[in-house]
PDB file of C-alpha atoms and ligand atoms in Angstrom:
ATOM      1  CA  MET A   1      47.305  38.152  14.758  1.00 47.00           C
ATOM      2  CA  SER A   2      43.894  38.888  16.188  1.00 50.00           C
ATOM      3  CA  ASP A   3      41.528  36.099  16.907  1.00 55.00           C
ATOM      4  CA  ALA A   4      38.477  38.064  15.622  1.00 56.00           C
ATOM      5  CA  PRO A   5      38.418  37.145  11.906  1.00 59.00           C
ATOM      6  CA  VAL A   6      38.852  33.433  12.678  1.00 59.00           C
ATOM      7  CA  LYS A   7      36.017  33.537  15.159  1.00 61.00           C
ATOM      8  CA  GLU A   8      33.733  35.256  12.670  1.00 60.00           C
ATOM      9  CA  GLU A   9      34.561  32.727  10.056  1.00 64.00           C
ATOM     10  CA  THR A  10      33.910  29.873  12.342  1.00 67.00           C
ATOM     11  CA  SER A  11      30.654  31.244  13.475  1.00 80.00           C
ATOM     12  CA  ALA A  12      29.496  31.760   9.871  1.00 78.00           C
ATOM     13  CA  MET A  13      30.522  28.254   9.096  1.00 79.00           C
ATOM     14  CA  GLU A  14      28.734  26.937  12.128  1.00 83.00           C
ATOM     15  CA  GLN A  15      25.568  28.809  11.014  1.00 82.00           C
ATOM     16  CA  GLN A  16      25.826  27.268   7.630  1.00 83.00           C
ATOM     17  CA  ILE A  17      26.224  23.799   9.136  1.00 85.00           C
ATOM     18  CA  ALA A  18      23.272  24.431  11.402  1.00 81.00           C
ATOM     19  CA  VAL A  19      21.046  25.476   8.485  1.00 80.00           C
ATOM     20  CA  GLN A  20      22.163  22.473   6.372  1.00 81.00           C
ATOM     21  CA  SER A  21      21.520  20.078   9.214  1.00 80.00           C
ATOM     22  CA  ASP A  22      18.106  21.617   9.809  1.00 78.00           C
ATOM     23  CA  LEU A  23      17.410  20.987   6.162  1.00 77.00           C
ATOM     24  CA  LEU A  24      18.565  17.434   6.368  1.00 79.00           C
ATOM     25  CA  ASN A  25      16.451  16.783   9.449  1.00 80.00           C
ATOM     26  CA  GLN A  26      13.351  18.388   8.051  1.00 87.00           C
ATOM     27  CA  ARG A  27      10.258  16.240   8.074  1.00 89.00           C
ATOM     28  CA  HIS A  28       7.392  16.811   5.671  1.00 94.00           C
ATOM     29  CA  PRO A  29       4.126  15.701   7.270  1.00 96.00           C
ATOM     30  CA  LEU A  30       1.747  13.310   5.569  1.00 97.00           C
ATOM     31  CA  ARG A  31      -1.968  14.249   5.758  1.00 97.00           C
ATOM     32  CA  ARG A  32      -2.507  11.271   8.056  1.00 97.00           C
ATOM     33  CA  PRO A  33      -0.664   8.464   9.671  1.00 98.00           C
ATOM     34  CA  TRP A  34      -0.165   5.106   7.802  1.00 98.00           C
ATOM     35  CA  THR A  35       0.611   1.854   9.489  1.00 98.00           C
ATOM     36  CA  LEU A  36       2.498  -1.152   7.925  1.00 98.00           C
ATOM     37  CA  TRP A  37       1.226  -4.576   9.050  1.00 98.00           C
ATOM     38  CA  TYR A  38       2.888  -7.999   8.281  1.00 98.00           C
ATOM     39  CA  LEU A  39       1.201 -11.399   8.177  1.00 98.00           C
ATOM     40  CA  ASP A  40       3.737 -14.175   8.866  1.00 98.00           C
ATOM     41  CA  ASP A  41       3.600 -17.549   7.343  1.00 97.00           C
ATOM     42  CA  ARG A  42       2.968 -19.765  10.429  1.00 96.00           C
ATOM     43  CA  ARG A  43       0.489 -22.434   9.488  1.00 88.00           C
ATOM     44  CA  ASN A  44      -0.145 -23.707  13.018  1.00 95.00           C
ATOM     45  CA  VAL A  45      -1.656 -20.535  14.520  1.00 97.00           C
ATOM     46  CA  GLY A  46      -4.815 -18.535  13.920  1.00 97.00           C
ATOM     47  CA  TRP A  47      -4.848 -15.909  11.247  1.00 97.00           C
ATOM     48  CA  LEU A  48      -5.172 -13.003  13.641  1.00 97.00           C
ATOM     49  CA  GLU A  49      -2.113 -14.232  15.585  1.00 98.00           C
ATOM     50  CA  ARG A  50      -0.046 -14.165  12.421  1.00 98.00           C
ATOM     51  CA  LEU A  51      -0.748 -10.439  11.975  1.00 98.00           C
ATOM     52  CA  HIS A  52       1.876  -7.990  13.330  1.00 98.00           C
ATOM     53  CA  GLU A  53       1.851  -4.166  13.442  1.00 98.00           C
ATOM     54  CA  VAL A  54       5.253  -3.186  12.139  1.00 98.00           C
ATOM     55  CA  SER A  55       5.431   0.677  12.215  1.00 98.00           C
ATOM     56  CA  THR A  56       3.374   3.856  11.726  1.00 98.00           C
ATOM     57  CA  VAL A  57       4.732   6.763   9.741  1.00 98.00           C
ATOM     58  CA  ASP A  58       3.373  10.314   9.423  1.00 97.00           C
ATOM     59  CA  THR A  59       6.102  12.038   7.385  1.00 97.00           C
ATOM     60  CA  ILE A  60       7.304  11.525   3.823  1.00 96.00           C
ATOM     61  CA  GLU A  61      10.845  10.889   5.057  1.00 95.00           C
ATOM     62  CA  ASP A  62       9.761   8.253   7.572  1.00 96.00           C
ATOM     63  CA  PHE A  63       7.597   6.605   4.925  1.00 98.00           C
ATOM     64  CA  TRP A  64      10.542   6.212   2.514  1.00 97.00           C
ATOM     65  CA  GLU A  65      12.845   5.025   5.344  1.00 97.00           C
ATOM     66  CA  LEU A  66      10.259   2.319   6.151  1.00 98.00           C
ATOM     67  CA  VAL A  67       9.903   1.269   2.480  1.00 97.00           C
ATOM     68  CA  MET A  68      13.667   0.955   2.072  1.00 97.00           C
ATOM     69  CA  GLU A  69      14.114  -0.841   5.357  1.00 97.00           C
ATOM     70  CA  VAL A  70      11.701  -3.659   4.975  1.00 98.00           C
ATOM     71  CA  ARG A  71      12.092  -6.662   2.777  1.00 97.00           C
ATOM     72  CA  PRO A  72      10.660  -6.119  -0.733  1.00 97.00           C
ATOM     73  CA  ALA A  73       7.199  -7.789  -1.015  1.00 98.00           C
ATOM     74  CA  SER A  74       8.496  -9.981  -3.814  1.00 97.00           C
ATOM     75  CA  ARG A  75      10.957 -11.565  -1.362  1.00 97.00           C
ATOM     76  CA  LEU A  76       8.495 -12.522   1.337  1.00 98.00           C
ATOM     77  CA  ALA A  77       7.638 -16.249   1.740  1.00 97.00           C
ATOM     78  CA  SER A  78       4.475 -17.559   0.237  1.00 97.00           C
ATOM     79  CA  THR A  79       1.372 -17.018   2.437  1.00 97.00           C
ATOM     80  CA  CYS A  80       2.865 -13.784   3.914  1.00 98.00           C
ATOM     81  CA  ASP A  81       1.089 -10.483   3.447  1.00 98.00           C
ATOM     82  CA  TYR A  82       1.920  -6.806   3.796  1.00 98.00           C
ATOM     83  CA  ASN A  83      -0.766  -4.290   4.475  1.00 98.00           C
ATOM     84  CA  LEU A  84      -0.567  -0.485   4.709  1.00 98.00           C
ATOM     85  CA  PHE A  85      -3.672   1.139   6.297  1.00 98.00           C
ATOM     86  CA  ARG A  86      -4.514   4.643   7.247  1.00 98.00           C
ATOM     87  CA  ASP A  87      -5.462   6.193  10.608  1.00 96.00           C
ATOM     88  CA  GLN A  88      -4.941   3.075  12.762  1.00 97.00           C
ATOM     89  CA  ILE A  89      -7.497   1.036  10.764  1.00 98.00           C
ATOM     90  CA  GLN A  90      -6.773  -2.622  11.309  1.00 98.00           C
ATOM     91  CA  PRO A  91      -6.349  -4.556   8.103  1.00 98.00           C
ATOM     92  CA  VAL A  92      -9.201  -7.014   8.866  1.00 98.00           C
ATOM     93  CA  TRP A  93     -12.761  -7.463   7.519  1.00 97.00           C
ATOM     94  CA  GLU A  94     -14.330  -7.306  11.001  1.00 97.00           C
ATOM     95  CA  VAL A  95     -13.574  -3.687  11.991  1.00 98.00           C
ATOM     96  CA  GLU A  96     -16.114  -0.941  11.464  1.00 98.00           C
ATOM     97  CA  GLU A  97     -14.220   0.842   8.627  1.00 98.00           C
ATOM     98  CA  ASN A  98     -13.989  -2.423   6.574  1.00 98.00           C
ATOM     99  CA  LYS A  99     -16.979  -4.508   7.421  1.00 97.00           C
ATOM    100  CA  ARG A 100     -19.253  -3.098   4.672  1.00 98.00           C
ATOM    101  CA  GLY A 101     -16.357  -2.594   2.313  1.00 98.00           C
ATOM    102  CA  GLY A 102     -14.701  -4.381  -0.524  1.00 98.00           C
ATOM    103  CA  ARG A 103     -11.549  -4.431  -2.596  1.00 98.00           C
ATOM    104  CA  TRP A 104     -10.151  -3.627  -6.026  1.00 98.00           C
ATOM    105  CA  LEU A 105      -8.265  -6.751  -6.691  1.00 98.00           C
ATOM    106  CA  ILE A 106      -5.266  -7.251  -8.989  1.00 98.00           C
ATOM    107  CA  ASN A 107      -4.077 -10.843  -9.696  1.00 97.00           C
ATOM    108  CA  ILE A 108      -0.476 -11.039 -10.596  1.00 96.00           C
ATOM    109  CA  GLU A 109       0.132 -13.952 -12.929  1.00 94.00           C
ATOM    110  CA  ARG A 110       2.855 -16.360 -11.858  1.00 93.00           C
ATOM    111  CA  ASN A 111       4.818 -15.872 -15.156  1.00 91.00           C
ATOM    112  CA  ARG A 112       5.314 -12.115 -14.470  1.00 94.00           C
ATOM    113  CA  HIS A 113       8.719 -10.799 -13.491  1.00 94.00           C
ATOM    114  CA  PRO A 114       8.921 -11.023  -9.689  1.00 92.00           C
ATOM    115  CA  GLU A 115       9.598  -7.246  -9.456  1.00 94.00           C
ATOM    116  CA  THR A 116       6.146  -6.526 -11.042  1.00 96.00           C
ATOM    117  CA  ILE A 117       4.768  -7.080  -7.399  1.00 97.00           C
ATOM    118  CA  ASP A 118       7.215  -4.561  -5.930  1.00 97.00           C
ATOM    119  CA  ILE A 119       6.389  -1.911  -8.620  1.00 97.00           C
ATOM    120  CA  ILE A 120       2.579  -2.279  -8.191  1.00 98.00           C
ATOM    121  CA  TRP A 121       2.994  -2.328  -4.438  1.00 98.00           C
ATOM    122  CA  THR A 122       5.194   0.787  -4.259  1.00 98.00           C
ATOM    123  CA  GLU A 123       3.106   2.765  -6.866  1.00 98.00           C
ATOM    124  CA  LEU A 124      -0.042   2.153  -4.816  1.00 98.00           C
ATOM    125  CA  LEU A 125       1.642   2.987  -1.506  1.00 98.00           C
ATOM    126  CA  VAL A 126       2.868   6.292  -3.000  1.00 98.00           C
ATOM    127  CA  ALA A 127      -0.633   7.062  -4.325  1.00 98.00           C
ATOM    128  CA  MET A 128      -2.164   6.410  -0.960  1.00 98.00           C
ATOM    129  CA  VAL A 129       0.212   8.395   1.254  1.00 98.00           C
ATOM    130  CA  GLY A 130       0.413  11.067  -1.405  1.00 97.00           C
ATOM    131  CA  GLU A 131      -3.476  11.411  -1.184  1.00 96.00           C
ATOM    132  CA  GLN A 132      -3.959  10.808  -4.851  1.00 97.00           C
ATOM    133  CA  PHE A 133      -7.502   9.752  -4.403  1.00 97.00           C
ATOM    134  CA  GLY A 134      -8.505  13.299  -3.619  1.00 95.00           C
ATOM    135  CA  GLU A 135     -12.193  13.644  -2.450  1.00 95.00           C
ATOM    136  CA  ASP A 136     -12.398   9.850  -2.182  1.00 97.00           C
ATOM    137  CA  SER A 137      -9.412   9.418   0.198  1.00 96.00           C
ATOM    138  CA  GLU A 138     -11.687   8.746   3.203  1.00 97.00           C
ATOM    139  CA  HIS A 139     -13.117   5.793   1.254  1.00 98.00           C
ATOM    140  CA  VAL A 140      -9.685   4.247   0.751  1.00 98.00           C
ATOM    141  CA  CYS A 141      -8.813   2.261   3.881  1.00 98.00           C
ATOM    142  CA  GLY A 142      -5.566   0.629   2.815  1.00 98.00           C
ATOM    143  CA  VAL A 143      -3.699  -1.608   0.439  1.00 98.00           C
ATOM    144  CA  VAL A 144      -2.873  -5.312   0.822  1.00 98.00           C
ATOM    145  CA  CYS A 145      -0.339  -7.547  -0.787  1.00 98.00           C
ATOM    146  CA  ASN A 146      -0.831 -11.305  -0.620  1.00 98.00           C
ATOM    147  CA  ILE A 147       2.248 -13.311  -1.604  1.00 98.00           C
ATOM    148  CA  ARG A 148       1.089 -16.669  -2.840  1.00 97.00           C
ATOM    149  CA  ASN A 149       2.728 -19.507  -4.825  1.00 96.00           C
ATOM    150  CA  LYS A 150      -0.424 -19.884  -6.834  1.00 95.00           C
ATOM    151  CA  GLY A 151      -0.237 -16.212  -7.930  1.00 96.00           C
ATOM    152  CA  SER A 152       0.139 -13.171  -5.723  1.00 98.00           C
ATOM    153  CA  LYS A 153      -2.534 -10.503  -5.296  1.00 98.00           C
ATOM    154  CA  ILE A 154      -2.561  -6.792  -4.514  1.00 98.00           C
ATOM    155  CA  SER A 155      -5.793  -5.055  -3.481  1.00 98.00           C
ATOM    156  CA  VAL A 156      -7.031  -1.669  -2.450  1.00 98.00           C
ATOM    157  CA  TRP A 157      -9.548  -1.934   0.275  1.00 98.00           C
ATOM    158  CA  THR A 158     -12.428   0.647   0.249  1.00 98.00           C
ATOM    159  CA  HIS A 159     -14.858   1.465   2.978  1.00 98.00           C
ATOM    160  CA  ASP A 160     -18.256   0.972   1.371  1.00 98.00           C
ATOM    161  CA  ALA A 161     -18.903  -1.652  -1.306  1.00 97.00           C
ATOM    162  CA  SER A 162     -22.259   0.002  -2.190  1.00 97.00           C
ATOM    163  CA  ALA A 163     -20.704   3.393  -3.007  1.00 98.00           C
ATOM    164  CA  GLU A 164     -20.442   2.445  -6.715  1.00 97.00           C
ATOM    165  CA  GLU A 165     -19.569   5.849  -8.126  1.00 97.00           C
ATOM    166  CA  VAL A 166     -16.893   6.351  -5.583  1.00 98.00           C
ATOM    167  CA  ASN A 167     -15.424   2.904  -6.068  1.00 98.00           C
ATOM    168  CA  VAL A 168     -15.399   3.422  -9.824  1.00 98.00           C
ATOM    169  CA  ARG A 169     -13.440   6.652  -9.402  1.00 98.00           C
ATOM    170  CA  ILE A 170     -10.997   4.909  -7.076  1.00 98.00           C
ATOM    171  CA  GLY A 171     -10.581   2.148  -9.546  1.00 98.00           C
ATOM    172  CA  GLN A 172      -9.969   4.591 -12.384  1.00 97.00           C
ATOM    173  CA  ARG A 173      -7.340   6.373 -10.387  1.00 98.00           C
ATOM    174  CA  ILE A 174      -5.569   3.061  -9.618  1.00 98.00           C
ATOM    175  CA  LYS A 175      -5.600   2.240 -13.307  1.00 97.00           C
ATOM    176  CA  LYS A 176      -4.100   5.642 -14.106  1.00 97.00           C
ATOM    177  CA  VAL A 177      -1.358   5.310 -11.498  1.00 97.00           C
ATOM    178  CA  LEU A 178      -0.428   1.838 -12.722  1.00 97.00           C
ATOM    179  CA  LEU A 179      -0.555   2.624 -16.491  1.00 96.00           C
ATOM    180  CA  GLU A 180       1.536   5.672 -16.102  1.00 96.00           C
ATOM    181  CA  ALA A 181       4.209   4.051 -13.856  1.00 96.00           C
ATOM    182  CA  GLU A 182       7.672   4.085 -15.249  1.00 95.00           C
ATOM    183  CA  LEU A 183       8.884   0.527 -15.708  1.00 95.00           C
ATOM    184  CA  PRO A 184      12.346  -0.898 -16.075  1.00 94.00           C
ATOM    185  CA  SER A 185      12.767  -2.582 -19.455  1.00 93.00           C
ATOM    186  CA  TYR A 186      12.638  -6.130 -17.952  1.00 91.00           C
ATOM    187  CA  VAL A 187       9.191  -5.536 -16.576  1.00 91.00           C
ATOM    188  CA  LYS A 188       6.698  -5.584 -19.351  1.00 87.00           C
ATOM    189  CA  GLY A 189       3.511  -3.488 -19.120  1.00 82.00           C
ATOM    190  CA  PRO A 190       0.697  -3.108 -18.596  1.00 94.00           C
ATOM    191  CA  LEU A 191       0.964  -3.899 -14.900  1.00 96.00           C
ATOM    192  CA  PHE A 192      -2.513  -5.429 -14.840  1.00 94.00           C
ATOM    193  CA  ASP A 193      -4.983  -6.788 -17.400  1.00 94.00           C
ATOM    194  CA  THR A 194      -8.222  -6.664 -15.427  1.00 96.00           C
ATOM    195  CA  MET A 195      -9.090  -5.302 -11.946  1.00 97.00           C
ATOM    196  CA  ARG A 196     -12.130  -6.641 -10.171  1.00 97.00           C
ATOM    197  CA  TYR A 197     -14.062  -5.201  -7.362  1.00 98.00           C
ATOM    198  CA  GLU A 198     -15.113  -7.863  -4.786  1.00 96.00           C
ATOM    199  CA  VAL A 199     -17.336  -7.340  -1.702  1.00 96.00           C
ATOM    200  CA  HIS A 200     -15.597  -8.467   1.547  1.00 96.00           C
ATOM    201  CA  ASP A 201     -18.797 -10.228   2.639  1.00 94.00           C
ATOM    202  CA  ASP A 202     -18.680 -12.352  -0.591  1.00 93.00           C
ATOM    203  CA  VAL A 203     -15.015 -13.167  -0.100  1.00 93.00           C
ATOM    204  CA  GLN A 204     -15.608 -14.348   3.404  1.00 92.00           C
ATOM    205  CA  GLN A 205     -18.472 -16.599   2.349  1.00 87.00           C
ATOM    206  CA  LYS A 206     -16.690 -17.858  -0.688  1.00 75.00           C
ATOM    207  CA  ASN A 207     -15.458 -20.513  -2.615  1.00 67.00           C
ATOM    208  CA  SER A 208     -12.815 -18.182  -4.066  1.00 61.00           C
ATOM    209  CA  SER A 209     -13.270 -19.266  -7.697  1.00 66.00           C
ATOM    210  CA  GLN A 210     -16.985 -18.193  -7.508  1.00 73.00           C
ATOM    211  CA  ILE A 211     -16.763 -14.724  -6.057  1.00 83.00           C
ATOM    212  CA  ARG A 212     -18.777 -12.369  -8.311  1.00 86.00           C
ATOM    213  CA  SER A 213     -17.125  -9.161  -9.311  1.00 91.00           C
ATOM    214  CA  LYS A 214     -19.261  -6.132  -8.573  1.00 91.00           C
ATOM    215  CA  LEU A 215     -17.170  -3.907 -10.919  1.00 96.00           C
ATOM    216  CA  VAL A 216     -14.530  -4.626 -13.502  1.00 94.00           C
ATOM    217  CA  ILE A 217     -11.853  -2.313 -15.041  1.00 96.00           C
ATOM    218  CA  SER A 218      -9.690  -3.428 -17.980  1.00 94.00           C
ATOM    219  CA  SER A 219      -6.334  -1.891 -18.738  1.00 93.00           C
ATOM    220  CA  THR A 220      -7.201  -1.660 -22.418  1.00 90.00           C
ATOM    221  CA  ALA A 221     -10.801  -0.283 -22.367  1.00 77.00           C
ATOM    222  CA  GLU A 222     -11.388   3.463 -22.036  1.00 72.00           C
TER     223      GLU A 222
HETATM  224  P1  LIG B   1      -6.754 -14.512   1.989  1.00 87.82           P
HETATM  225  O1  LIG B   1      -5.334 -14.268   2.709  1.00 87.82           O
HETATM  226  O2  LIG B   1      -7.550 -13.261   1.767  1.00 87.82           O
HETATM  227  O3  LIG B   1      -6.656 -15.382   0.732  1.00 87.82           O
HETATM  228  O4  LIG B   1      -7.622 -15.362   3.021  1.00 87.82           O
HETATM  229  P2  LIG B   1      -5.664 -16.575   0.221  1.00 87.82           P
HETATM  230  O5  LIG B   1      -4.666 -16.976   1.286  1.00 87.82           O
HETATM  231  O6  LIG B   1      -5.141 -16.192  -1.087  1.00 87.82           O
HETATM  232  O7  LIG B   1      -6.689 -17.717   0.012  1.00 87.82           O
HETATM  233  P3  LIG B   1      -7.915 -17.905  -0.843  1.00 87.82           P
HETATM  234  O8  LIG B   1      -8.824 -18.530   0.112  1.00 87.82           O
HETATM  235  O9  LIG B   1      -8.415 -16.613  -1.347  1.00 87.82           O
HETATM  236  O10 LIG B   1      -7.551 -18.877  -1.993  1.00 87.82           O
HETATM  237  C1  LIG B   1      -7.230 -16.646   3.462  1.00 87.82           C
HETATM  238  C2  LIG B   1      -7.790 -16.899   4.826  1.00 87.82           C
HETATM  239  O11 LIG B   1      -7.250 -15.993   5.872  1.00 87.82           O
HETATM  240  C3  LIG B   1      -9.297 -16.619   4.966  1.00 87.82           C
HETATM  241  O12 LIG B   1     -10.121 -17.666   4.480  1.00 87.82           O
HETATM  242  C4  LIG B   1      -9.462 -16.372   6.429  1.00 87.82           C
HETATM  243  O13 LIG B   1      -9.460 -17.628   7.145  1.00 87.82           O
HETATM  244  C5  LIG B   1      -8.145 -15.628   6.831  1.00 87.82           C
HETATM  245  N1  LIG B   1      -8.432 -14.286   6.741  1.00 87.82           N
HETATM  246  C6  LIG B   1      -7.989 -13.369   5.760  1.00 87.82           C
HETATM  247  N2  LIG B   1      -8.484 -12.074   5.989  1.00 87.82           N
HETATM  248  C7  LIG B   1      -8.260 -10.905   5.159  1.00 87.82           C
HETATM  249  C8  LIG B   1      -9.057 -12.089   7.151  1.00 87.82           C
HETATM  250  C9  LIG B   1      -9.656 -11.152   7.991  1.00 87.82           C
HETATM  251  O14 LIG B   1      -9.716  -9.943   7.686  1.00 87.82           O
HETATM  252  N3  LIG B   1     -10.179 -11.576   9.210  1.00 87.82           N
HETATM  253  C10 LIG B   1     -10.066 -12.852   9.610  1.00 87.82           C
HETATM  254  N4  LIG B   1     -10.614 -13.213  10.741  1.00 87.82           N
HETATM  255  N5  LIG B   1      -9.541 -13.844   8.826  1.00 87.82           N
HETATM  256  C11 LIG B   1      -8.999 -13.495   7.681  1.00 87.82           C
END
């Protein structure tokens, strides 16, 4: 029997395997790189020392690998934070991109199902890396998740607290993303009641119960 037909068959199969493995290895680029930062729960060191750069991703596949690999936000210890920021912006008030900015803040009541935090966090991550803020994307610096016994918080940091129209559009987009999220039956919607925009400068000078809200968006109002 000649070898030729077997060879052809093998080579066709090899080609098919090569195509499939190319498909499997394909990476779909994000518009910009995003970096995950983690704040640990050590009480005896300064805040900046507790902040660690975890990983930077610039493809959809690497983003999802990172999301699946790290511990869900709801399972972090109290006082820990996650931050996802674009283009190497550090998740701190002091840097140029944040110092005149503020945040859309969502308080998560303690009696909510713990996975509420993971759902809000993941929905906002996807909205950010998926560039769902359109023309306002450059104003969105990152998203922060503060795990706290007293009630966790998730916030979207924007670049310029005085850019009211932009910040309102960003807030409305966050609202849409969260109100349209698919929820498991054990997580009751809506995912937030009220979102407040706070200026970083006010937060730094605060007494936290007295920070004024520059803007407010309710989940029920139009
Ligand atoms: P926090 O983590 O934003 O709020 O800030 P938390 O822990 O919920 O507490 P509360 O005060 O809102 O009730 C807590 C503290 O972390 C701040 O008072 C700062 O000392 C420090 N900190 C937080 N951030 C976001 C920064 C920052 O960007 N830069 C510096 N230098 N310190 C920060």
